[in-house]
Coordinates of C-alpha atoms and ligand atoms in Angstrom, one line a residue:
X1 CA 0.2 -0.1 -0.2
X2 CA 1.4 3.4 -0.9
X3 CA 1.9 6.2 1.7
X4 CA -1.0 8.2 0.2
X5 CA -3.3 5.1 0.0
X6 CA -2.4 4.4 3.6
X7 CA -3.5 7.7 4.6
X8 CA -6.8 7.7 2.8
X9 CA -7.3 4.2 4.5
X10 CA -6.9 5.9 7.8
X11 CA -9.1 9.0 6.9
X12 CA -11.9 6.5 5.9
X13 CA -11.5 4.5 9.1
X14 CA -11.8 7.9 11.0
X15 CA -14.8 8.9 8.8
X16 CA -17.8 7.1 10.4
X17 CA -17.0 9.5 13.2
X18 CA -19.0 7.8 16.2
X19 CA -17.2 8.2 19.3
X20 CA -20.1 8.6 22.0
X21 CA -19.9 10.5 25.0
X22 CA -16.2 9.6 26.1
X23 CA -15.8 8.2 29.5
X24 CA -15.4 10.7 32.3
X25 CA -11.7 11.6 32.7
X26 CA -10.6 10.7 36.2
X27 CA -10.3 13.6 38.3
X28 CA -7.8 14.8 40.7
X29 CA -8.7 16.1 44.0
X30 CA -8.4 19.6 43.0
X31 CA -10.9 19.2 40.0
X32 CA -14.2 20.3 40.7
X33 CA -16.6 17.4 40.3
X34 CA -19.8 18.2 37.8
X35 CA -23.3 17.8 38.4
X36 CA -26.6 16.6 36.4
X37 CA -30.0 17.9 37.1
X38 CA -33.0 15.8 36.6
X39 CA -36.5 15.8 37.4
X40 CA -39.7 14.1 37.1
X41 CA -41.5 17.5 36.3
X42 CA -41.2 19.3 33.0
X43 CA -39.9 22.5 33.0
X44 CA -42.3 25.8 33.1
X45 CA -41.5 28.6 30.6
X46 CA -38.0 28.4 30.2
X47 CA -36.9 28.1 34.0
X48 CA -34.6 25.6 33.2
X49 CA -33.2 22.9 35.9
X50 CA -29.7 24.3 35.6
X51 CA -31.1 27.3 37.0
X52 CA -31.3 25.7 40.5
X53 CA -27.6 25.1 40.6
X54 CA -26.0 28.0 38.9
X55 CA -24.6 30.1 41.8
X56 CA -27.3 32.9 41.3
X57 CA -30.2 33.0 43.4
X58 CA -32.3 35.5 41.1
X59 CA -32.3 32.4 38.6
X60 CA -34.6 29.6 39.2
X61 CA -36.1 26.1 38.2
X62 CA -39.7 26.0 38.0
X63 CA -41.8 23.0 36.7
X64 CA -44.7 23.6 34.2
X65 CA -47.4 21.7 36.5
X66 CA -48.0 21.6 40.3
X67 CA -45.8 19.0 41.9
X68 CA -47.2 16.0 43.5
X69 CA -45.4 13.9 46.4
X70 CA -44.4 11.2 43.7
X71 CA -42.0 14.0 42.2
X72 CA -38.7 15.0 42.6
X73 CA -35.8 17.1 41.8
X74 CA -32.4 15.6 41.8
X75 CA -28.5 16.8 41.5
X76 CA -26.1 13.7 40.9
X77 CA -22.5 14.1 40.8
X78 CA -20.4 12.6 38.5
X79 CA -18.3 11.2 41.4
X80 CA -19.0 10.9 45.2
X81 CA -17.8 13.7 47.1
X82 CA -17.1 14.8 50.7
X83 CA -20.1 17.5 51.4
X84 CA -20.1 19.7 54.2
X85 CA -23.1 21.1 54.0
X86 CA -26.3 21.2 51.5
X87 CA -28.4 24.2 51.5
X88 CA -31.8 24.8 49.3
X89 CA -33.7 27.8 48.8
X90 CA -37.4 27.5 47.2
X91 CA -40.2 30.0 46.0
X92 CA -40.4 32.6 43.5
X93 CA -38.0 35.8 44.1
X94 CA -41.0 37.7 44.2
X95 CA -42.7 35.5 46.8
X96 CA -44.7 32.6 46.8
X97 CA -44.4 28.8 45.8
X98 CA -42.3 28.1 48.6
X99 CA -42.0 24.4 49.4
X100 CA -43.0 23.9 53.2
X101 CA -44.2 19.8 52.6
X102 CA -41.0 18.6 51.6
X103 CA -37.9 16.7 52.4
X104 CA -34.3 17.3 51.3
X105 CA -32.6 14.0 50.9
X106 CA -28.9 12.6 50.1
X107 CA -27.5 9.5 48.6
X108 CA -24.1 7.8 48.7
X109 CA -24.8 6.0 45.5
X110 CA -27.3 7.9 43.7
X111 CA -29.9 5.1 44.2
X112 CA -30.9 5.0 47.9
X113 CA -31.6 8.1 49.6
X114 CA -31.9 9.2 53.0
X115 CA -33.6 12.6 54.7
X116 CA -31.1 14.9 55.5
X117 CA -33.6 17.8 56.7
X118 CA -37.1 18.8 56.3
X119 CA -38.5 22.1 54.5
X120 CA -39.8 24.8 56.8
X121 CA -40.6 28.5 55.3
X122 CA -39.1 27.3 51.7
X123 CA -35.6 26.2 53.1
X124 CA -33.9 23.4 54.0
X125 CA -30.3 22.8 55.2
X126 CA -27.8 19.8 56.9
X127 CA -24.8 18.5 57.1
X128 CA -24.4 15.0 55.4
X129 CA -22.1 12.1 57.0
X130 CA -19.8 10.7 54.3
X131 CA -19.6 11.2 50.7
X132 CA -22.4 12.2 48.6
X133 CA -23.4 11.3 45.1
X134 CA -26.9 13.0 44.7
X135 CA -29.3 15.4 46.3
X136 CA -32.7 15.4 46.0
X137 CA -35.6 17.8 46.7
X138 CA -38.9 15.7 47.3
X139 CA -42.4 17.2 48.0
X140 CA -44.2 15.2 50.7
X141 CA -47.7 16.3 50.0
X142 CA -49.3 17.3 46.5
X143 CA -48.4 21.0 46.0
X144 CA -51.0 23.7 44.8
X145 CA -48.2 25.4 43.0
X146 CA -44.9 24.4 40.7
X147 CA -41.9 23.4 42.5
X148 CA -39.8 26.6 42.3
X149 CA -36.1 25.7 43.2
X150 CA -34.1 29.1 43.4
X151 CA -30.8 27.7 44.4
X152 CA -29.0 24.6 45.8
X153 CA -25.8 25.2 47.6
X154 CA -23.2 22.7 47.9
X155 CA -20.6 23.3 50.4
X156 CA -17.9 20.3 49.3
X157 CA -14.1 19.3 48.9
X158 CA -13.2 19.2 46.3
X159 CA -16.1 21.7 45.1
X160 CA -19.0 20.5 42.7
X161 CA -19.1 23.1 39.6
X162 CA -22.2 25.1 39.4
X163 CA -23.6 25.4 35.8
X164 CA -21.8 28.4 34.4
X165 CA -23.6 28.3 31.1
X166 CA -26.9 26.7 31.9
X167 CA -28.8 25.0 29.2
X168 CA -31.5 22.4 28.7
X169 CA -32.2 20.6 25.7
X170 CA -35.9 19.6 25.1
X171 CA -36.3 16.6 23.4
X172 CA -39.0 15.8 20.7
X173 CA -39.2 12.1 19.6
X174 CA -43.0 12.2 18.9
X175 CA -42.2 11.0 15.1
X176 CA -39.9 8.0 16.8
X177 CA -40.8 7.2 20.2
X178 CA -38.5 4.2 20.2
X179 CA -35.6 6.7 19.6
X180 CA -36.4 8.7 22.9
X181 CA -33.6 6.8 25.1
X182 CA -31.2 7.8 22.1
X183 CA -32.4 11.1 21.8
X184 CA -32.1 11.7 25.8
X185 CA -28.7 10.6 25.9
X186 CA -27.5 12.8 23.0
X187 CA -29.3 15.5 24.8
X188 CA -27.6 15.0 28.2
X189 CA -24.4 14.5 25.9
X190 CA -24.9 18.0 24.4
X191 CA -25.9 19.7 27.7
X192 CA -22.6 18.3 29.2
X193 CA -20.4 19.6 26.3
X194 CA -22.0 23.0 26.4
X195 CA -19.7 25.0 28.9
X196 CA -16.9 23.8 26.8
X197 CA -18.5 25.0 23.5
X198 CA -19.3 28.4 25.0
X199 CA -15.9 28.9 26.5
X200 CA -14.5 27.7 23.2
X201 CA -16.5 30.5 21.1
X202 CA -16.9 33.2 24.0
X203 CA -16.8 36.6 22.8
X204 CA -17.7 40.0 24.7
X205 CA -21.0 40.6 25.8
X206 CA -22.5 37.3 24.1
X207 CA -25.1 35.3 26.3
X208 CA -25.7 32.0 25.0
X209 CA -28.9 30.3 24.6
X210 CA -30.2 28.5 27.8
X211 CA -33.0 26.4 26.0
X212 CA -32.6 24.2 22.6
X213 CA -34.9 22.3 21.1
X214 CA -33.8 18.8 19.8
X215 CA -36.6 17.3 17.3
X216 CA -36.1 13.9 15.5
X217 CA -38.4 13.6 12.2
X218 CA -39.1 10.9 10.2
X219 CA -39.7 13.2 6.9
X220 CA -36.1 14.7 7.1
X221 CA -33.6 13.5 4.7
X222 CA -30.3 15.0 5.8
X223 CA -28.5 14.1 8.8
X224 CA -29.2 17.3 11.2
X225 CA -29.2 21.0 10.9
X226 CA -29.5 23.9 13.4
X227 CA -31.1 27.1 13.5
X228 CA -32.3 29.8 16.2
X229 CA -31.9 27.6 18.8
X230 CA -33.6 24.4 17.4
X231 CA -31.9 21.3 16.1
X232 CA -33.7 19.1 13.8
X233 CA -32.2 15.1 13.3
X234 CA -33.0 12.7 10.8
X235 CA -34.8 9.5 12.6
X236 CA -33.6 7.3 9.5
X237 CA -30.2 8.5 9.9
X238 CA -29.6 8.3 13.6
X239 CA -31.3 4.9 13.7
X240 CA -28.5 3.6 11.3
X241 CA -25.8 5.6 13.0
X242 CA -26.7 5.6 17.0
X243 CA -22.8 6.1 17.6
X244 CA -23.0 9.4 15.7
X245 CA -24.0 11.7 18.8
X246 CA -20.9 13.9 17.7
X247 CA -23.2 14.9 14.7
X248 CA -25.4 16.6 17.5
X249 CA -22.9 18.0 19.2
X250 CA -21.8 19.6 15.7
X251 CA -25.6 21.0 15.8
X252 CA -25.0 22.4 19.3
X253 CA -22.0 24.3 18.2
X254 CA -24.2 26.1 15.6
X255 CA -26.6 27.0 18.1
X256 CA -23.7 28.7 20.2
X257 CA -22.3 30.5 17.0
X258 CA -25.5 32.2 16.6
X259 CA -24.6 34.1 13.4
X260 CA -27.0 36.2 12.3
X261 CA -25.4 38.0 9.0
X262 CA -24.9 36.3 5.6
X263 CA -21.3 37.6 4.7
X264 CA -19.7 34.4 6.6
X265 CA -18.1 31.9 4.5
X266 CA -19.9 28.8 4.5
X267 CA -16.8 26.9 4.8
X268 CA -15.6 28.4 7.8
X269 CA -19.1 28.2 9.7
X270 CA -18.8 24.4 9.1
X271 CA -15.3 24.4 9.8
X272 CA -15.9 25.7 13.1
X273 CA -18.1 23.5 13.9
X274 CA -16.5 20.2 13.4
X275 CA -13.1 22.1 14.9
X276 CA -15.1 22.0 18.2
X277 CA -16.5 18.5 17.5
X278 CA -13.3 16.6 16.2
X279 CA -10.6 18.7 18.2
X280 CA -12.2 19.3 21.6
X281 CA -15.1 16.7 22.0
X282 CA -14.2 13.4 20.1
X283 CA -12.1 11.2 22.5
X284 CA -9.7 10.3 19.4
X285 CA -8.0 13.0 17.3
X286 CA -8.6 12.8 13.5
X287 CA -5.5 11.4 11.4
X288 CA -3.9 14.1 9.2
X289 CA -5.4 14.6 5.9
X290 CA -3.6 13.4 2.9
X291 CA -2.2 16.5 1.2
X292 CA -4.1 16.5 -1.9
X293 CA -7.4 16.4 -0.2
X294 CA -6.3 19.1 2.1
X295 CA -8.1 22.2 0.8
X296 CA -8.4 24.7 3.6
X297 CA -11.9 25.8 2.3
X298 CA -13.1 22.2 2.2
X299 CA -15.7 22.7 4.9
X300 CA -16.3 20.4 7.7
X301 CA -13.6 18.2 9.0
X302 CA -11.2 19.6 6.4
X303 CA -11.4 23.2 7.3
X304 CA -11.6 21.8 11.0
X305 CA -7.9 20.3 10.4
X306 CA -6.9 23.7 8.6
X307 CA -8.0 25.7 11.8
X308 CA -6.3 22.9 14.0
X309 CA -3.1 23.9 12.3
X310 CA -3.4 27.3 12.8
X311 CA -4.3 27.3 16.3
X312 CA -1.2 24.9 16.9
X313 CA 1.2 27.2 14.9
X314 CA 0.1 30.8 15.1
X315 CA -2.5 31.4 17.7
X316 CA -4.3 29.0 20.2
X317 CA -7.2 31.4 20.6
X318 CA -7.5 31.8 16.7
X319 CA -10.9 30.1 16.5
X320 CA -12.5 32.0 19.3
X321 CA -11.3 35.4 17.4
X322 CA -12.8 34.1 14.2
X323 CA -15.9 33.0 15.6
X324 CA -16.0 36.5 17.4
X325 CA -15.6 38.4 14.1
X326 CA -18.4 36.1 12.5
X327 CA -20.8 36.6 15.2
X328 CA -20.2 40.4 15.2
X329 CA -20.8 40.3 11.7
X330 CA -17.5 41.7 10.9
X331 CA -15.7 38.8 9.2
X332 CA -13.8 40.0 6.0
X333 CA -10.7 38.4 4.0
X334 CA -8.4 40.6 6.0
X335 CA -9.1 38.8 9.2
X336 CA -6.8 36.2 8.3
X337 CA -3.8 38.6 7.9
X338 CA -4.8 40.3 10.9
X339 CA -4.3 37.4 13.2
X340 CA -1.5 35.6 11.2
X341 CA 0.1 38.2 8.9
X342 CA -0.6 36.1 6.0
X343 CA -3.4 35.8 3.4
X344 CA -5.7 32.7 3.9
X345 CA -4.5 31.1 0.5
X346 CA -1.0 31.3 1.9
X347 CA -1.9 29.8 5.1
X348 CA -3.9 26.9 3.2
X349 CA -0.4 26.2 1.2
X350 CA 1.4 26.2 4.6
X351 CA -0.8 23.5 6.0
X352 CA -0.7 21.3 3.0
X353 CA 3.1 21.4 3.2
X354 CA 3.0 20.4 6.7
X355 CA 1.0 17.3 5.8
X356 CA 3.4 16.3 3.1
X357 CA 6.2 15.9 5.7
Ligands
ZN1 ZN1 -23.3 22.2 10.2

């Protein structure tokens, strides 16, 4: 097999692009634990679950319907942590909907819960013994109001990271109820990647969306697309390619890009999305492209590899800067020269040469 063919073969092996949610990275004591917020209750009017654990008592989770004693709101950590205290504040900032008939519970394994404190005047707090894997708020009676959680405060060492970029994916699988589990998993993966995507594409004054609709459609023939906080995916495609959760991460990047202008080159818009997907999310790095296929404006993973080359060679922040220009509607050809001192065609040739080595 010639060298060029070997490159192509590696590229094709990589092509199906299927790494699902990578296994959690083992954490050292200094790194914060992460959390997942779940509830039996549907979210009401944009008051998403992660608002209950975002470090801001002015934002809050509110359920769509009145809560019953069968309902719960649960914060599960990725690993059990030694917790010194847990404090929960409920009720609307303006007053009302405080939880009085309820308990605050903790669990060492995320399955068996025990009572830590009872709610009084909308608040509860306690000091658990031993490590805690999950914290749960549970009404003990049917309520005449929604469940409203303003903030859960967890004092732990290592600490548990609050949701700095709160997000909730609302999944719609009416067209394929048997895809519910797949779609829910994909949504959780995208939610977990959301802080990373928002950080990689941060720009001054930009506030990312807090709700994204993810709908699977039977009459949609592409793979997936995104626009205006809505992701549409193909039932047929994801049934055939259940491992391709990364395609949903790619669409999530589009939701964070939020480009409104039409002046941005399509290859770069897709290149940024695949750069985040393949160089920041996927567990395995893509193999180098064969030089003859390496066109900087080849879009998708080809342009993603070009961006990775620029990030390594010129400026680790280059994708963030390109994104900021596109988001502000200020993209022009000169941006490459401003950022690297060279026009994009020269950079493309340099990249090609680097691959031929
Ligand atoms: Zn795309």
